[in-house]
PDB file of C-alpha atoms in Angstrom:
ATOM      1  CA  MET A   1      -1.377 -26.297 -21.667  1.00  0.00           C
ATOM      2  CA  HIS A   2       2.412 -27.572 -22.213  1.00  0.00           C
ATOM      3  CA  GLY A   3       4.916 -25.046 -22.463  1.00  0.00           C
ATOM      4  CA  ALA A   4       2.552 -21.943 -22.193  1.00  0.00           C
ATOM      5  CA  ARG A   5       3.763 -19.484 -19.600  1.00  0.00           C
ATOM      6  CA  ILE A   6       1.941 -17.217 -17.507  1.00  0.00           C
ATOM      7  CA  GLY A   7       2.963 -13.984 -16.569  1.00  0.00           C
ATOM      8  CA  VAL A   8       2.243 -12.521 -13.759  1.00  0.00           C
ATOM      9  CA  VAL A   9       1.385  -8.391 -12.415  1.00  0.00           C
ATOM     10  CA  ALA A  10       2.135  -8.388  -8.980  1.00  0.00           C
ATOM     11  CA  ALA A  11       2.233  -4.692  -7.592  1.00  0.00           C
ATOM     12  CA  LEU A  12       4.238  -5.665  -3.952  1.00  0.00           C
ATOM     13  CA  ASP A  13       6.890  -7.386  -2.724  1.00  0.00           C
ATOM     14  CA  ALA A  14       4.862  -9.264  -0.213  1.00  0.00           C
ATOM     15  CA  GLU A  15       2.386 -10.397  -2.985  1.00  0.00           C
ATOM     16  CA  ALA A  16       5.096 -11.684  -4.925  1.00  0.00           C
ATOM     17  CA  ARG A  17       6.568 -14.063  -2.047  1.00  0.00           C
ATOM     18  CA  VAL A  18       3.722 -15.872  -1.893  1.00  0.00           C
ATOM     19  CA  PHE A  19       5.289 -17.898  -4.731  1.00  0.00           C
ATOM     20  CA  SER A  20       8.060 -18.826  -2.089  1.00  0.00           C
ATOM     21  CA  LEU A  21      10.731 -16.486  -3.524  1.00  0.00           C
ATOM     22  CA  ALA A  22      14.084 -16.241  -1.649  1.00  0.00           C
ATOM     23  CA  GLY A  23      16.155 -13.504  -1.146  1.00  0.00           C
ATOM     24  CA  ALA A  24      16.018 -10.042  -2.420  1.00  0.00           C
ATOM     25  CA  LEU A  25      13.816  -9.495  -4.622  1.00  0.00           C
ATOM     26  CA  SER A  26      14.318  -7.765  -8.071  1.00  0.00           C
ATOM     27  CA  HIS A  27      12.147  -4.836  -9.730  1.00  0.00           C
ATOM     28  CA  ASP A  28      14.179  -4.710 -12.657  1.00  0.00           C
ATOM     29  CA  ALA A  29      14.236  -7.953 -14.192  1.00  0.00           C
ATOM     30  CA  LEU A  30      11.339 -10.717 -14.913  1.00  0.00           C
ATOM     31  CA  ILE A  31      11.830 -13.272 -11.793  1.00  0.00           C
ATOM     32  CA  GLU A  32      11.110 -17.177 -13.104  1.00  0.00           C
ATOM     33  CA  VAL A  33       8.651 -19.172 -10.990  1.00  0.00           C
ATOM     34  CA  GLY A  34       9.056 -22.421 -11.904  1.00  0.00           C
ATOM     35  CA  GLU A  35       8.954 -23.648 -15.438  1.00  0.00           C
ATOM     36  CA  GLN A  36       5.534 -21.752 -16.262  1.00  0.00           C
ATOM     37  CA  ILE A  37       5.370 -18.664 -14.455  1.00  0.00           C
ATOM     38  CA  LEU A  38       7.266 -14.833 -15.162  1.00  0.00           C
ATOM     39  CA  LEU A  39       6.898 -12.858 -12.434  1.00  0.00           C
ATOM     40  CA  CYS A  40       6.912  -9.202 -12.426  1.00  0.00           C
ATOM     41  CA  ILE A  41       6.859  -7.029  -9.466  1.00  0.00           C
ATOM     42  CA  SER A  42       5.538  -3.366 -10.816  1.00  0.00           C
ATOM     43  CA  GLY A  43       5.031  -1.278  -7.883  1.00  0.00           C
ATOM     44  CA  MET A  44       1.461   0.246  -6.971  1.00  0.00           C
ATOM     45  CA  GLY A  45      -0.356   2.024  -9.881  1.00  0.00           C
ATOM     46  CA  PRO A  46      -1.741   1.703 -13.162  1.00  0.00           C
ATOM     47  CA  GLU A  47       1.413   3.449 -14.833  1.00  0.00           C
ATOM     48  CA  ARG A  48       3.555   0.845 -13.243  1.00  0.00           C
ATOM     49  CA  ALA A  49       1.333  -2.171 -13.947  1.00  0.00           C
ATOM     50  CA  THR A  50       1.517  -0.831 -17.715  1.00  0.00           C
ATOM     51  CA  ALA A  51       4.936  -0.795 -17.907  1.00  0.00           C
ATOM     52  CA  ALA A  52       4.691  -4.401 -16.088  1.00  0.00           C
ATOM     53  CA  THR A  53       2.547  -5.907 -18.792  1.00  0.00           C
ATOM     54  CA  ASP A  54       3.970  -4.268 -21.882  1.00  0.00           C
ATOM     55  CA  ARG A  55       7.912  -6.702 -20.165  1.00  0.00           C
ATOM     56  CA  LEU A  56       5.734  -9.611 -19.907  1.00  0.00           C
ATOM     57  CA  ILE A  57       4.069  -9.521 -23.316  1.00  0.00           C
ATOM     58  CA  ALA A  58       7.443  -8.580 -24.800  1.00  0.00           C
ATOM     59  CA  ALA A  59       8.787 -11.271 -23.386  1.00  0.00           C
ATOM     60  CA  GLY A  60       5.871 -13.981 -25.195  1.00  0.00           C
ATOM     61  CA  VAL A  61       3.931 -14.796 -22.267  1.00  0.00           C
ATOM     62  CA  ASP A  62       0.873 -16.848 -23.055  1.00  0.00           C
ATOM     63  CA  GLY A  63      -1.418 -15.413 -20.953  1.00  0.00           C
ATOM     64  CA  LEU A  64      -1.681 -12.389 -18.505  1.00  0.00           C
ATOM     65  CA  VAL A  65      -2.623 -12.400 -13.996  1.00  0.00           C
ATOM     66  CA  SER A  66      -3.320  -9.468 -12.408  1.00  0.00           C
ATOM     67  CA  TRP A  67      -2.352 -10.998  -8.859  1.00  0.00           C
ATOM     68  CA  GLY A  68      -2.447  -9.506  -5.545  1.00  0.00           C
ATOM     69  CA  THR A  69      -5.034  -7.589  -2.922  1.00  0.00           C
ATOM     70  CA  ALA A  70      -6.983  -5.256  -2.842  1.00  0.00           C
ATOM     71  CA  GLY A  71      -9.663  -3.431  -0.805  1.00  0.00           C
ATOM     72  CA  ALA A  72     -13.867  -4.774  -0.296  1.00  0.00           C
ATOM     73  CA  LEU A  73     -16.557  -2.987  -1.897  1.00  0.00           C
ATOM     74  CA  ARG A  74     -19.289  -4.777  -0.789  1.00  0.00           C
ATOM     75  CA  SER A  75     -19.684  -5.432   3.193  1.00  0.00           C
ATOM     76  CA  GLU A  76     -20.467  -8.851   2.819  1.00  0.00           C
ATOM     77  CA  ARG A  77     -16.378  -9.343   1.808  1.00  0.00           C
ATOM     78  CA  LYS A  78     -13.829 -10.139   5.289  1.00  0.00           C
ATOM     79  CA  PRO A  79     -10.243  -9.962   4.776  1.00  0.00           C
ATOM     80  CA  GLY A  80      -8.797 -13.165   3.255  1.00  0.00           C
ATOM     81  CA  ASP A  81     -12.041 -13.589   0.648  1.00  0.00           C
ATOM     82  CA  LEU A  82     -10.910 -14.658  -2.832  1.00  0.00           C
ATOM     83  CA  LEU A  83     -12.097 -12.333  -5.523  1.00  0.00           C
ATOM     84  CA  LEU A  84     -11.803 -14.130  -9.247  1.00  0.00           C
ATOM     85  CA  PRO A  85     -13.696 -11.255 -11.250  1.00  0.00           C
ATOM     86  CA  GLU A  86     -15.402 -11.674 -14.284  1.00  0.00           C
ATOM     87  CA  THR A  87     -15.278  -7.996 -15.020  1.00  0.00           C
ATOM     88  CA  VAL A  88     -12.454  -5.396 -14.610  1.00  0.00           C
ATOM     89  CA  PHE A  89     -13.569  -1.824 -14.667  1.00  0.00           C
ATOM     90  CA  TRP A  90     -11.067   1.182 -15.161  1.00  0.00           C
ATOM     91  CA  ALA A  91     -11.310   4.746 -16.305  1.00  0.00           C
ATOM     92  CA  GLY A  92     -14.643   4.255 -17.852  1.00  0.00           C
ATOM     93  CA  GLN A  93     -14.465   1.397 -20.095  1.00  0.00           C
ATOM     94  CA  CYS A  94     -14.581  -2.442 -18.980  1.00  0.00           C
ATOM     95  CA  TRP A  95     -13.017  -5.274 -19.655  1.00  0.00           C
ATOM     96  CA  ALA A  96     -13.912  -9.121 -19.585  1.00  0.00           C
ATOM     97  CA  VAL A  97     -11.486 -11.314 -18.077  1.00  0.00           C
ATOM     98  CA  ASP A  98     -10.848 -14.908 -20.138  1.00  0.00           C
ATOM     99  CA  VAL A  99     -13.799 -16.805 -19.590  1.00  0.00           C
ATOM    100  CA  ALA A 100     -12.061 -20.313 -19.932  1.00  0.00           C
ATOM    101  CA  TRP A 101      -8.835 -19.511 -17.814  1.00  0.00           C
ATOM    102  CA  ARG A 102     -11.475 -18.278 -15.602  1.00  0.00           C
ATOM    103  CA  GLY A 103     -13.113 -21.268 -15.470  1.00  0.00           C
ATOM    104  CA  SER A 104     -10.228 -23.549 -15.286  1.00  0.00           C
ATOM    105  CA  LEU A 105      -8.575 -21.902 -12.187  1.00  0.00           C
ATOM    106  CA  ALA A 106     -12.145 -21.722 -10.477  1.00  0.00           C
ATOM    107  CA  LYS A 107     -12.974 -25.197 -10.632  1.00  0.00           C
ATOM    108  CA  SER A 108      -9.484 -26.262  -8.996  1.00  0.00           C
ATOM    109  CA  LEU A 109      -9.814 -24.500  -5.901  1.00  0.00           C
ATOM    110  CA  SER A 110     -10.659 -26.089  -2.839  1.00  0.00           C
ATOM    111  CA  ILE A 111     -11.678 -22.628  -1.420  1.00  0.00           C
ATOM    112  CA  PRO A 112     -14.437 -20.992  -1.749  1.00  0.00           C
ATOM    113  CA  PHE A 113     -14.495 -17.449  -4.213  1.00  0.00           C
ATOM    114  CA  HIS A 114     -16.486 -14.192  -5.323  1.00  0.00           C
ATOM    115  CA  ALA A 115     -17.145 -13.610  -8.568  1.00  0.00           C
ATOM    116  CA  GLY A 116     -18.746 -10.175 -10.126  1.00  0.00           C
ATOM    117  CA  GLY A 117     -16.614  -7.109 -11.141  1.00  0.00           C
ATOM    118  CA  VAL A 118     -13.430  -4.913  -9.875  1.00  0.00           C
ATOM    119  CA  LEU A 119     -12.878  -1.813 -10.026  1.00  0.00           C
ATOM    120  CA  SER A 120      -9.604  -0.392 -10.630  1.00  0.00           C
ATOM    121  CA  VAL A 121      -8.713   3.535  -9.582  1.00  0.00           C
ATOM    122  CA  ASP A 122      -5.966   5.334  -9.924  1.00  0.00           C
ATOM    123  CA  GLU A 123      -5.145   6.763  -6.574  1.00  0.00           C
ATOM    124  CA  PRO A 124      -5.425   4.650  -3.497  1.00  0.00           C
ATOM    125  CA  CYS A 125      -9.112   3.897  -2.339  1.00  0.00           C
ATOM    126  CA  GLY A 126      -8.819   4.420   1.768  1.00  0.00           C
ATOM    127  CA  SER A 127     -11.871   5.676   3.061  1.00  0.00           C
ATOM    128  CA  ARG A 128     -15.273   4.382   3.844  1.00  0.00           C
ATOM    129  CA  ALA A 129     -16.926   6.831   2.195  1.00  0.00           C
ATOM    130  CA  ALA A 130     -14.978   6.665  -0.999  1.00  0.00           C
ATOM    131  CA  LYS A 131     -15.331   2.671  -1.177  1.00  0.00           C
ATOM    132  CA  ALA A 132     -19.353   3.752  -0.548  1.00  0.00           C
ATOM    133  CA  ALA A 133     -19.371   5.955  -3.626  1.00  0.00           C
ATOM    134  CA  PHE A 134     -17.194   3.591  -5.711  1.00  0.00           C
ATOM    135  CA  LEU A 135     -20.115   0.771  -4.734  1.00  0.00           C
ATOM    136  CA  MET A 136     -23.032   3.270  -5.995  1.00  0.00           C
ATOM    137  CA  ASP A 137     -21.233   3.678  -9.483  1.00  0.00           C
ATOM    138  CA  TYR A 138     -20.605   0.155  -9.789  1.00  0.00           C
ATOM    139  CA  PRO A 139     -22.843  -2.122  -8.265  1.00  0.00           C
ATOM    140  CA  SER A 140     -21.314  -5.484  -9.713  1.00  0.00           C
ATOM    141  CA  ALA A 141     -17.899  -4.495  -8.421  1.00  0.00           C
ATOM    142  CA  GLN A 142     -17.144  -6.545  -5.601  1.00  0.00           C
ATOM    143  CA  GLY A 143     -13.300  -4.958  -4.947  1.00  0.00           C
ATOM    144  CA  VAL A 144     -10.741  -2.215  -5.609  1.00  0.00           C
ATOM    145  CA  ASP A 145      -7.342  -2.264  -6.470  1.00  0.00           C
ATOM    146  CA  MET A 146      -4.828  -0.116  -8.576  1.00  0.00           C
ATOM    147  CA  GLU A 147      -3.540  -2.258 -11.585  1.00  0.00           C
ATOM    148  CA  SER A 148      -6.011  -4.775 -12.878  1.00  0.00           C
ATOM    149  CA  GLY A 149      -7.793  -1.999 -15.566  1.00  0.00           C
ATOM    150  CA  ALA A 150      -3.946  -1.237 -16.894  1.00  0.00           C
ATOM    151  CA  ILE A 151      -3.268  -4.842 -17.380  1.00  0.00           C
ATOM    152  CA  ALA A 152      -6.610  -5.196 -18.750  1.00  0.00           C
ATOM    153  CA  ALA A 153      -6.302  -2.708 -21.083  1.00  0.00           C
ATOM    154  CA  ALA A 154      -3.020  -3.748 -22.018  1.00  0.00           C
ATOM    155  CA  ALA A 155      -3.610  -7.270 -22.392  1.00  0.00           C
ATOM    156  CA  HIS A 156      -6.875  -6.502 -24.573  1.00  0.00           C
ATOM    157  CA  ASP A 157      -4.632  -4.150 -26.470  1.00  0.00           C
ATOM    158  CA  ALA A 158      -1.861  -6.724 -27.106  1.00  0.00           C
ATOM    159  CA  ASP A 159      -4.722  -9.614 -27.806  1.00  0.00           C
ATOM    160  CA  THR A 160      -3.653 -12.029 -24.832  1.00  0.00           C
ATOM    161  CA  PRO A 161      -5.605 -13.713 -22.459  1.00  0.00           C
ATOM    162  CA  PHE A 162      -5.955 -12.343 -18.577  1.00  0.00           C
ATOM    163  CA  ILE A 163      -7.857 -13.088 -15.842  1.00  0.00           C
ATOM    164  CA  VAL A 164      -7.487 -11.477 -11.899  1.00  0.00           C
ATOM    165  CA  ILE A 165      -6.528 -13.309  -8.340  1.00  0.00           C
ATOM    166  CA  ARG A 166      -7.316 -10.573  -5.734  1.00  0.00           C
ATOM    167  CA  SER A 167      -7.631 -11.273  -1.940  1.00  0.00           C
ATOM    168  CA  VAL A 168      -9.350  -9.182   0.567  1.00  0.00           C
ATOM    169  CA  VAL A 169      -7.315  -7.029   3.016  1.00  0.00           C
ATOM    170  CA  ASP A 170      -9.690  -3.927   4.138  1.00  0.00           C
ATOM    171  CA  PRO A 171     -13.516  -4.171   4.244  1.00  0.00           C
ATOM    172  CA  ALA A 172     -15.445  -2.163   3.062  1.00  0.00           C
ATOM    173  CA  ASP A 173     -16.563  -0.646   6.430  1.00  0.00           C
ATOM    174  CA  GLN A 174     -12.855   0.366   7.152  1.00  0.00           C
ATOM    175  CA  SER A 175     -11.249   3.885   6.683  1.00  0.00           C
ATOM    176  CA  LEU A 176      -7.042   3.156   6.384  1.00  0.00           C
ATOM    177  CA  PRO A 177      -4.896   4.892   8.540  1.00  0.00           C
ATOM    178  CA  ALA A 178      -2.912   7.647   6.708  1.00  0.00           C
ATOM    179  CA  VAL A 179       0.345   6.264   7.804  1.00  0.00           C
ATOM    180  CA  ALA A 180      -1.092   2.933   5.939  1.00  0.00           C
ATOM    181  CA  THR A 181      -0.020   4.775   3.047  1.00  0.00           C
ATOM    182  CA  THR A 182       2.100   6.970   3.276  1.00  0.00           C
ATOM    183  CA  SER A 183       5.219   5.104   5.472  1.00  0.00           C
ATOM    184  CA  VAL A 184       5.274   2.421   2.601  1.00  0.00           C
ATOM    185  CA  ASP A 185       7.151   2.894  -0.467  1.00  0.00           C
ATOM    186  CA  ALA A 186       6.055   2.190  -4.296  1.00  0.00           C
ATOM    187  CA  TYR A 187       6.684  -1.944  -3.585  1.00  0.00           C
ATOM    188  CA  GLY A 188       4.529  -1.790   0.066  1.00  0.00           C
ATOM    189  CA  ARG A 189       8.229  -1.871   1.781  1.00  0.00           C
ATOM    190  CA  PRO A 190       7.698  -0.370   5.369  1.00  0.00           C
ATOM    191  CA  GLN A 191       9.898   3.472   5.262  1.00  0.00           C
ATOM    192  CA  ALA A 192      10.701   3.317   8.979  1.00  0.00           C
ATOM    193  CA  LEU A 193      11.273   7.286   8.882  1.00  0.00           C
ATOM    194  CA  ARG A 194       7.890   7.981   7.334  1.00  0.00           C
ATOM    195  CA  LEU A 195       6.324   5.598  10.118  1.00  0.00           C
ATOM    196  CA  ALA A 196       8.019   6.910  12.807  1.00  0.00           C
ATOM    197  CA  ARG A 197       6.638  10.602  11.804  1.00  0.00           C
ATOM    198  CA  GLY A 198       3.317   9.617  11.164  1.00  0.00           C
ATOM    199  CA  LEU A 199       2.734   7.721  14.160  1.00  0.00           C
ATOM    200  CA  LEU A 200       3.986  10.758  15.979  1.00  0.00           C
ATOM    201  CA  ARG A 201       1.522  12.978  14.774  1.00  0.00           C
ATOM    202  CA  HIS A 202      -1.262   9.936  14.923  1.00  0.00           C
ATOM    203  CA  PRO A 203      -0.462   7.362  17.845  1.00  0.00           C
ATOM    204  CA  ALA A 204      -3.821   6.154  17.900  1.00  0.00           C
ATOM    205  CA  GLU A 205      -3.667   4.899  14.457  1.00  0.00           C
ATOM    206  CA  LEU A 206      -1.380   2.062  15.500  1.00  0.00           C
ATOM    207  CA  SER A 207      -3.686  -0.179  16.504  1.00  0.00           C
ATOM    208  CA  THR A 208      -5.494   0.009  13.614  1.00  0.00           C
ATOM    209  CA  LEU A 209      -2.039  -0.262  11.866  1.00  0.00           C
ATOM    210  CA  LEU A 210      -1.784  -3.888  13.309  1.00  0.00           C
ATOM    211  CA  GLY A 211      -4.571  -4.573  13.035  1.00  0.00           C
ATOM    212  CA  LEU A 212      -4.653  -4.228   9.417  1.00  0.00           C
ATOM    213  CA  GLY A 213      -1.200  -6.188   9.197  1.00  0.00           C
ATOM    214  CA  GLY A 214      -3.200  -9.441  10.628  1.00  0.00           C
ATOM    215  CA  GLN A 215      -5.676  -8.572   8.254  1.00  0.00           C
ATOM    216  CA  MET A 216      -2.855  -8.278   5.194  1.00  0.00           C
ATOM    217  CA  GLN A 217      -1.926 -11.495   6.334  1.00  0.00           C
ATOM    218  CA  LYS A 218      -5.137 -13.664   5.881  1.00  0.00           C
ATOM    219  CA  ALA A 219      -5.085 -12.405   2.178  1.00  0.00           C
ATOM    220  CA  LEU A 220      -1.496 -13.520   1.716  1.00  0.00           C
ATOM    221  CA  ARG A 221      -2.375 -16.648   3.070  1.00  0.00           C
ATOM    222  CA  THR A 222      -5.312 -16.735   0.564  1.00  0.00           C
ATOM    223  CA  LEU A 223      -2.824 -15.771  -2.229  1.00  0.00           C
ATOM    224  CA  ARG A 224      -0.422 -18.759  -1.549  1.00  0.00           C
ATOM    225  CA  THR A 225      -3.468 -21.455  -1.159  1.00  0.00           C
ATOM    226  CA  VAL A 226      -4.197 -20.439  -4.961  1.00  0.00           C
ATOM    227  CA  ALA A 227      -0.912 -19.806  -6.020  1.00  0.00           C
ATOM    228  CA  PRO A 228      -0.078 -23.630  -6.688  1.00  0.00           C
ATOM    229  CA  ALA A 229      -3.842 -24.186  -8.819  1.00  0.00           C
ATOM    230  CA  LEU A 230      -2.517 -21.431 -11.193  1.00  0.00           C
ATOM    231  CA  ARG A 231      -1.924 -22.792 -14.629  1.00  0.00           C
ATOM    232  CA  TYR A 232      -2.609 -21.337 -18.029  1.00  0.00           C
ATOM    233  CA  ALA A 233      -5.786 -22.363 -19.628  1.00  0.00           C
ATOM    234  CA  GLY A 234      -6.826 -20.461 -22.481  1.00  0.00           C
ATOM    235  CA  LYS A 235      -5.644 -20.485 -26.286  1.00  0.00           C
ATOM    236  CA  ALA A 236      -3.521 -23.465 -27.350  1.00  0.00           C
ATOM    237  CA  ALA A 237       0.351 -22.239 -26.971  1.00  0.00           C
TER     238      ALA A 237
END
């Protein structure tokens, strides 16, 4: 729709960079991406995602996107796989994404994608056992993240359409090394001292960490492919 604006919530700097942003990124101000997209880098977790979503709603966006990466819950999903969930599960509730908008985006894509649901959790889900347990409880969920549920809840409260676009980093059978979650800040930026300390304690995790970096690059390439197709197709602006 001409004149419509999309509010995009990305937790991590790397997820925001796929929009070809140059220079230092702001975590304190909304970022204009062309004429149609307003981006907010929230940081990880539901509380930060709620705050970012509220800022975008206050700015008058017509639709909201939960944008970024996810862990896989199903064994079929591999690094770089694109998830376009139809539903979001969080805190015992379920929200449906905007059907028309999701459908319009799906038709415009040149790469395969996977439907189903996405589960949001309040803490990082890094272990293979935790992923398996979540899948037992939510058998339609393809992946897991920490922000989509909060975005869905805020969008619902504001009567604002939303969709979820996530790309898989870690497969269901992979447990993340502890250093992967303890050596970055809320925006996914490596913290050198924490990283060095973690690797000194667990030097065997280096190879897994390097492999995880390659998986992240696959996920980001997928998001980079999807970004040009991101258009609003919900209610008239």
